[in-house]
Amino acid sequence: MSSISRQNPPESLGLSAYPSPTSLPTLSLPDSPASSKPRRAYRFSTKCATVDNPEEKDQYGSSSVPIYQTATFKGLNGRFDYTRSGNPTRSHLQHHLAKIYSAQHAFTVSSGMAALDVITRLLKAGDEVIAGDDLYGGTNRLLTYLKEHNGVTVHHVDTTDPEFILPLVKHGKTAMVLLESPTNPLLKIADLELIANYVHRGAPDALVVVDNTMMSPYLQRPLEIGADIVYDSGTKYLSGHHDLMAGVITCNREDIGKQIGFIINAVGNALSPFDSFLLLRGIKTLAIRMDRQQRSAMAVASFLDRLGFKVHYPGLKNHPGKGIHDRLASGPGAVLSFVTGDVALSERIVGATRLWGISVSFGAVNSLISMPCVMSHASIDPAVRAARGLPEDLIRLCVGIEDPEDLIDDLENAIVEAGITLPSPLPSIAEPPSTPIRGEPWAPRLSLAAPLPLMDMEKRKPTHAHWFVSAPGKVILFGEHAVVHGVTAIGACVDLRCYALASHRDDGKVSLHLPDLNNWRHAWDIESLPWDAVTPTRVGEDHGPILDARLMDAIDTRALPDTVNLPQFLRAKAAVTAFLYIYMILRQDGKPKPSFNFVTRSTLPIGAGLGSSASYSACVASVNLIFARRTSLNEPVRRRLNSEAAISYVIKHDGRRAIPSEVAEEVNKWAFVAEKVMHGNPSGVDNTVSVHGGATAYKRAVNGAKGGMDGLHGFRSVKFLLTDSQVPRDTKKLVANVGLALKQNPNRGADILDSIQAISTEGFRALSDPEIPRETLLNGLSKLIKQNHAFLKELGASHISLEEICELTDEFGLCTKLTGAGGGGCAVTLIPDDFYDDSLKILVDKLTEAGYRPYLTTVGGSGLGVYPVVGDPSPEEREELKAAFVEEPRDNLAKWAEKQGGWLYV
Ligand SMILES: Nc1ncnc2c1ncn2[C@@H]1O[C@H](COP(=O)(O)OP(=O)(O)OP(=O)(O)O)[C@@H](O)[C@H]1O
Ligand SMILES: C[C@@](O)(CCO)CC(=O)[O-]
């Protein structure tokens, strides 16, 4: 199928039935031709209202295009044969759309998503797509599907800065760049023209595709500024009445047009005749509707802006992309969004409106209100939403054609009903809209020069200048070392934690203080750090499997102070490098580099196999994400309030399970990166257990095999004796040595890995079977522990001290294995329920006499914890808090931290 503008006059429309021109009444013409004034092309609203295709005249001259509600057409030689392939009503519509879009080809399909589906069928496996990070939820869902099922790679980037896109544009690889401007719902602006230019230069075969739904062709025509394909959800402004669903695709290139026509015919999703009729009818009033809607949107945006809400609308002077938008488009449109600072408050406002319909979608004559995170964008993973900076309290307004005063009155009432006190009488706004908008002059109803201070949400919010975070250590019951090579490991968190206090600084420095490592400390001038070596990771983008060698080198040679090479600070180098790496790589262009102090202390033995580095990594990752404003770790507070509002009774959890695991997973990803900096080749089991807490079966994705984690509950009441051999060792070296041993004897190595996998599988099966008798379970686990240790010994991970601990416990009929990396560090012994307390005391004494440090523990508590210190303490109070944290005796640190305030845990 191709654009009907290129077709010959269709026989089937019955042109022959028209009276011949000679039979029409004639006007008498002047003798000489009148001086002809060149005719101007019609302006947009005239084009919209004038549905006329000189090549397809209706046989009866009907003023409205008829609905050809037929599936088939008779005859063999007619222009149309089957409505899937072509239909006169749809042809008229497509001709009309091509005209108002200044496009060579226009196609209509059954919905906006169907349009994107057709367009993305131009992709093939191996192609790369670059897309925005503030996309409509449905677009995001389709792209995720393509990624998972069709072998297409999708990069999400912040499209507000073409510099973010540039490094991803690869000749021969990048096949499509998908853009929206303004984005929905944050109204971010992308310089479509500049990006199209960049893309066409860097990857000439790539197609620049623009979703123009928010603007409609009235306000923006991206084909004119370099886009290859433009699509619209016709459901929105084009139709204007929310009584149909449609998708529109336009392009200029003949080859693309042919392919799109082919796909639509093959798939069979072309727009039905009735919907084509409705859409054609809607388009006639597009310009007049849009004029009114956008003028009212400007009034609403100004109203909210003056009240002190943070409003996203490119019509407002303070919108960061306004300059670009004004160049690309001829108006700001009629969608805007704002945040209130509190999810519950937003919900109350939305719920209290009457005139504004609570609904998804936009573009209709009726005004709509919604909360994208729970509606149109709910299909995007909450962690991804958080990472992409989509606030959960965001309210989107889609302004219709009602009287703007009624719309503002209704909003004002809703805001008051939601619990916000406005001064009475409400001061009015005098300022006209900053963007000249076509149509009637904007009539100000209100007049006020300055924002109302009581509504300044940013100021009302507690400023969390300090954050406490903490994360537990872990014990691995089965599978350490083997897990690096793709075998399942079973681990659980222990009741010993790393704590960190991060305090805001105002002096352009970032500082790190490690009291556990001989009190190592240093403050860097932020600007002195080697920023030239950083390739920032965009919000929502993952780090990738390999560390950035350039950044590692720059930190090593240009950021680490000489003190890290002193013998007393031997352990500090890895910890400092990991901190700086995460701090720098989370940098976002255009955002200030955060200035804060990070001080951390642990109740875990360091370097003993109990995951001290992973819990340190979890603290480093969470604090850096918080200060870079890339996480909503404090969001659960609000969610809890929500649930309290929704149900009459809330069970007290003391903050446990208050952080959803999706939010935690974002921290975990970065904790894993920090682990990589310290360890070289970690499997990810330690940080996963530390962040998520509880007990977990964890498998690393190796050689294309799928990885993942699976929660376990059977552990909770099992008693373990952990014995610290007090022999220091280094996980990085031990992992490397085991790797070497496996390489040197690959056959035996493979057998050992298989056996350890069988042990983990058996352990997992037993631990997740609620009906297995307890004695059988504990006996079985003990046997597996013993076997697992034997294999670890064979791999060279044991140590003479660990063997002695095994022998000592063996004398008491107990089974022990090394846990973690081995080579010293800790051993774990399972204590059966019927093991006498007296015997345990004797065993503990014996181990202590032999120079070891035993302690009894149960496993499987909470994972990552955060406590945002509420209020805005003075500099003196900050120093006092820091000093108290550093000086608190280690044995009491857990209690002291707990007493500080309301912790939230994963
Ligand atoms: N409280 C802390 N303060 C500063 N750095 C720490 C702290 N805890 C751990 N680290 C860093 O982690 C390193 C220890 O990591 P390592 O992996 O060798 O041991 P582990 O994590 O205790 O054991 P395993 O990895 O076997 O569970 C330390 O050398 C230090 O760099
Ligand atoms: C030795 C190892 O398997 C566990 C360390 O706690 C290493 C790892 O999995 O990263």
Short mmCIF file of N, CA and C and ligand atoms in Angstrom, two decimals, residues 474 476 480-481 483-484 682-683 685-686 735 820-821, ligand 2:
data_model
loop_
_atom_site.label_atom_id
_atom_site.label_comp_id
_atom_site.label_asym_id
_atom_site.label_seq_id
_atom_site.Cartn_x
_atom_site.Cartn_y
_atom_site.Cartn_z
N LYS A 474 26.97 -11.88 55.64
CA LYS A 474 26.29 -13.12 55.22
C LYS A 474 27.12 -14.36 55.58
N ILE A 476 27.69 -18.17 53.89
CA ILE A 476 27.32 -19.04 52.76
C ILE A 476 27.30 -20.47 53.26
N GLU A 480 30.05 -21.56 47.84
CA GLU A 480 31.01 -20.48 47.58
C GLU A 480 32.08 -20.96 46.60
N HIS A 481 32.73 -20.07 45.97
CA HIS A 481 33.69 -20.32 44.89
C HIS A 481 33.04 -20.94 43.66
N VAL A 483 30.08 -20.81 42.92
CA VAL A 483 29.08 -19.84 42.43
C VAL A 483 29.70 -18.87 41.42
N VAL A 484 30.99 -18.61 41.55
CA VAL A 484 31.66 -17.73 40.59
C VAL A 484 31.59 -18.35 39.19
N PRO A 682 33.72 -11.10 41.44
CA PRO A 682 32.75 -11.66 42.40
C PRO A 682 31.56 -12.27 41.67
N SER A 683 30.86 -13.17 42.35
CA SER A 683 29.70 -13.77 41.69
C SER A 683 28.46 -12.91 41.86
N VAL A 685 26.82 -13.02 44.82
CA VAL A 685 26.00 -13.63 45.88
C VAL A 685 26.08 -12.81 47.16
N ASP A 686 27.27 -12.33 47.49
CA ASP A 686 27.42 -11.62 48.78
C ASP A 686 26.57 -10.36 48.82
N VAL A 735 39.74 -16.21 45.14
CA VAL A 735 38.87 -16.50 43.98
C VAL A 735 39.74 -16.76 42.75
N GLY A 820 32.45 -18.51 52.82
CA GLY A 820 33.04 -17.36 52.13
C GLY A 820 34.26 -17.83 51.35
N ALA A 821 35.25 -16.97 51.29
CA ALA A 821 36.38 -17.30 50.42
C ALA A 821 37.34 -18.32 51.01
C1 LIG B 2 34.32 -16.96 47.31
C2 LIG B 2 33.00 -16.39 46.91
O1 LIG B 2 32.25 -17.39 46.25
C3 LIG B 2 32.16 -15.99 48.12
C4 LIG B 2 32.78 -14.94 48.97
O2 LIG B 2 31.93 -14.67 50.04
C5 LIG B 2 33.24 -15.24 45.98
C6 LIG B 2 31.98 -14.75 45.29
O3 LIG B 2 31.04 -15.50 45.14
O4 LIG B 2 31.98 -13.59 44.89
#
